């Protein structure tokens, strides 16, 4: 009856009315206090769940009743008494209850009361002569308590003294638990107490009379301390060094790296009980995996524990690899051969660590050399290539071992090797085939081994030339096809992926094996998707050999398009088939496929719509004549809704499909009409968008050309529509980008319509320019842009005096017209250099007031030459000499705009004539004029482009002269050098790698706030502080960000994070933003370096996310602050993904603060889901 009453109370406790919940909670408290109360098995979970739910109640009164702090403390005291003094059968129950309470406590006030009450009792249980089991339980609970709430205690010294004394216990289990407990306490210790703990442990280590097990305990204690407190352990490294120091204190460990590496390389092969000449092929019985820490069973001196030394050495090498990317080349020279040699390790657990260490070496290589070439003989990739034969030879021996675990590890090494060095096994694949066959055929093979073997096989096939594996198809096809029928879906999926290669002689069995999986509905989604993809590849590659089978196969693929789960994969499958050069006969399903795809264009799934547009494009190209006119009209109607600046990639795909339909089906009148009625209005709206650019803009230009060429559309009507689109709206004029887009489309339209229409359009545009009425400025602006775009594509020399008409616009009172005229003159010159370039150069000499605009015209000429032409440039030597003389005369200009234009011109000419320009620029690096030096550095920036150029060989030997301007006394010159370094790091990192050891300290120095660059300007009523070094610091941090992408193997992140990045995180808004990006990148690429100093990074980040703009802040300031907060939260999200970040008390407190602040929690959730 009592339990029925409690059930009713529990129902009321979950009601909507807080008063009802309060009264029900109060009633429950009364019931629980009754002596006769006893919960049955059904009631207990309900009771627990409801009370825990009440702890989160929005009403403080309700949650307060649910907690009942005083009663909880009283309960923990009673449980602790049972733990220390109770009977054996009650001790476990009391221990579990205490751990549960500690884990569930959420309020700081209650946690502090429990800590104050429990900690002394638990310490007493450890210190008194209790048996080892009670001590271990006390240490366990104390460790949990300190891990969660150690920072709330005031008795750190008392607890530390008591725990340190247990490190000398005769019981291994007590020593092990004490280590864990001290590590939980360590983050909360003051620097003095941490120093005391370290010095006491080191003192014990120096005691030569200590037993080996006590010494081992103290070594483990040092390692646990460093893992627990990270960078704070740095000052104590002079005493001792271990693996964890490499990971947790990479900055302070730097002086000891060489010694640690040498020791690790020595001891990784330490095996005094076995000689080096042992038979490598003998199978050794592997021991069960053991924990690194000591178990309760003691080892005697007679037992062989040397495997622990080798294992620890391997882990130490792994730590060096992960934490010191700048030592990667050294690791290949010294550690790589030793690791390959140790693949023969006799202890399986140690062997796994050797494999894992080698895999870390490979991953780090891929991480730091991404996007780099391996021509340089000192690069990690080149060094790895030299080791490949030894790796394969050693791995082949491991694949012959009986141990499944060993073979899985061997394939893991091979997998990573192929990922980092594609095509590296071209000469060695044959020797690995027997190992693959055995892994797939052997009855003792596990699913895990089969998956690893199949993944490796697929990676080789994807990254190597077909000629590498064709000789072995006969040997591999049997085991792979057999694996398609495996009962475990992951094995089947990998086997299907591996089947997607050129198996022409075996196509029949392959087709049948895949068809069985394709037709089967009752299987895992991954298998379904792999079967669809695999079948599409087989059909597209061997469809000519499968004519009879296609009528059975294709309808199944169509059916999979109707299933939401497999729809996207099926759409992509038909794209693969449509793109096949075999022109597979799809007549039996084509209408159905087109109908389904057209309907998909209305779906909300963006990925599905993108794939559908691509597939329809391929189908129209290959099977356009078989698709009905009505289908085209329906497709075009759907395309119109996809054309918008909200999704430019989708817009580009839609326009490309529209162009394909117009060009391929130009004989169908309804197609052109549908495009004009449905798509053209949307295109004219799109062209006015300021966001239009890239692929979408190119597709739009092609669209207008196709309209006039293939869709029987009136040129005059289209031209009028485009000119009308350029007219200002009631809300104001169009953006500069929109006007540029319209001009490009006008130019393309004119060229597509033919010479006659083009000529009449140019005359019309000239007429607009001759009309100098003030109301005509918008038309003149548009006319100039159109003339420039047409002139760049076509010689306009037949139109008399066009250059003079354009240059007259330099006199306009409107800046945008003058700029457009400059642009137009330069582009018209591109169409006929011999006529117009001398005119521009003469004008620069004679028209001093127009020089800035004329220099811009000249820039257009030079830029188009270096971009549009290969080989011999159209710029004659005589032109270049005159241009250079003119440009060098303007390098000292006081106007920054002029200097920037001059620098860009010089940089682009350097691409054409590097032999002349580089020496001339180098000579001017020592010019007494700072403006000249800055201009030279910016010119170098413009000369370093991503594609290979003939300037590269010359620049390699000369670039240091320019980049060393980073030491210049003038801040403008230093900033120019930083920008040049950043461009080089992004486009051609090999140019600067050898210089980075000297450049990096100089670059880091530019990130520091320099007081001499901060000045106060007196504005009368108030004073304004101006920071002249801000732009330089921002550029320097952005350069570091680029270097982390391209030259990570040359950067020591530990020496940069503190103090430079730390300073940047607390700097101005413009500096914080790139610093947040850098921190996110380092958290991903160098987590150990970040983890080592995580505590110190919390404060500036916390200030950023809690910063509030002033009450009178304008909207722009508020928006900037919001952007800054979100940027910092993204960095925090990256930090939270670092393994071990929860050991930082400060970071944990920051995460708690974010989760408990509703606005921050909402923003944080939003950035995590981006």
Coordinates of C-alpha atoms in Angstrom, one line a residue, residues 242-248 250 312-325 356-357 360-361 1088:
X242 CA 60.3 10.5 -19.4
X243 CA 58.0 9.9 -22.3
X244 CA 55.1 12.0 -20.9
X245 CA 57.4 15.1 -20.8
X246 CA 57.6 15.0 -24.6
X247 CA 53.9 15.1 -24.8
X248 CA 53.0 17.4 -21.9
X250 CA 57.3 20.0 -25.2
X312 CA 58.4 2.2 -22.9
X313 CA 61.1 3.2 -25.4
X314 CA 58.7 2.7 -28.3
X315 CA 56.2 4.9 -26.7
X316 CA 58.8 7.5 -26.0
X317 CA 59.8 7.5 -29.7
X318 CA 56.1 7.9 -30.6
X319 CA 55.9 10.9 -28.2
X320 CA 58.9 12.5 -29.9
X321 CA 57.3 12.0 -33.3
X322 CA 54.0 13.4 -32.3
X323 CA 55.3 16.4 -30.4
X324 CA 58.3 17.5 -32.5
X325 CA 57.3 17.8 -36.2
X356 CA 51.9 2.0 -33.8
X357 CA 55.0 4.1 -33.4
X360 CA 52.6 7.7 -36.1
X361 CA 55.7 8.4 -38.1
X1088 CA 50.4 17.7 -27.3

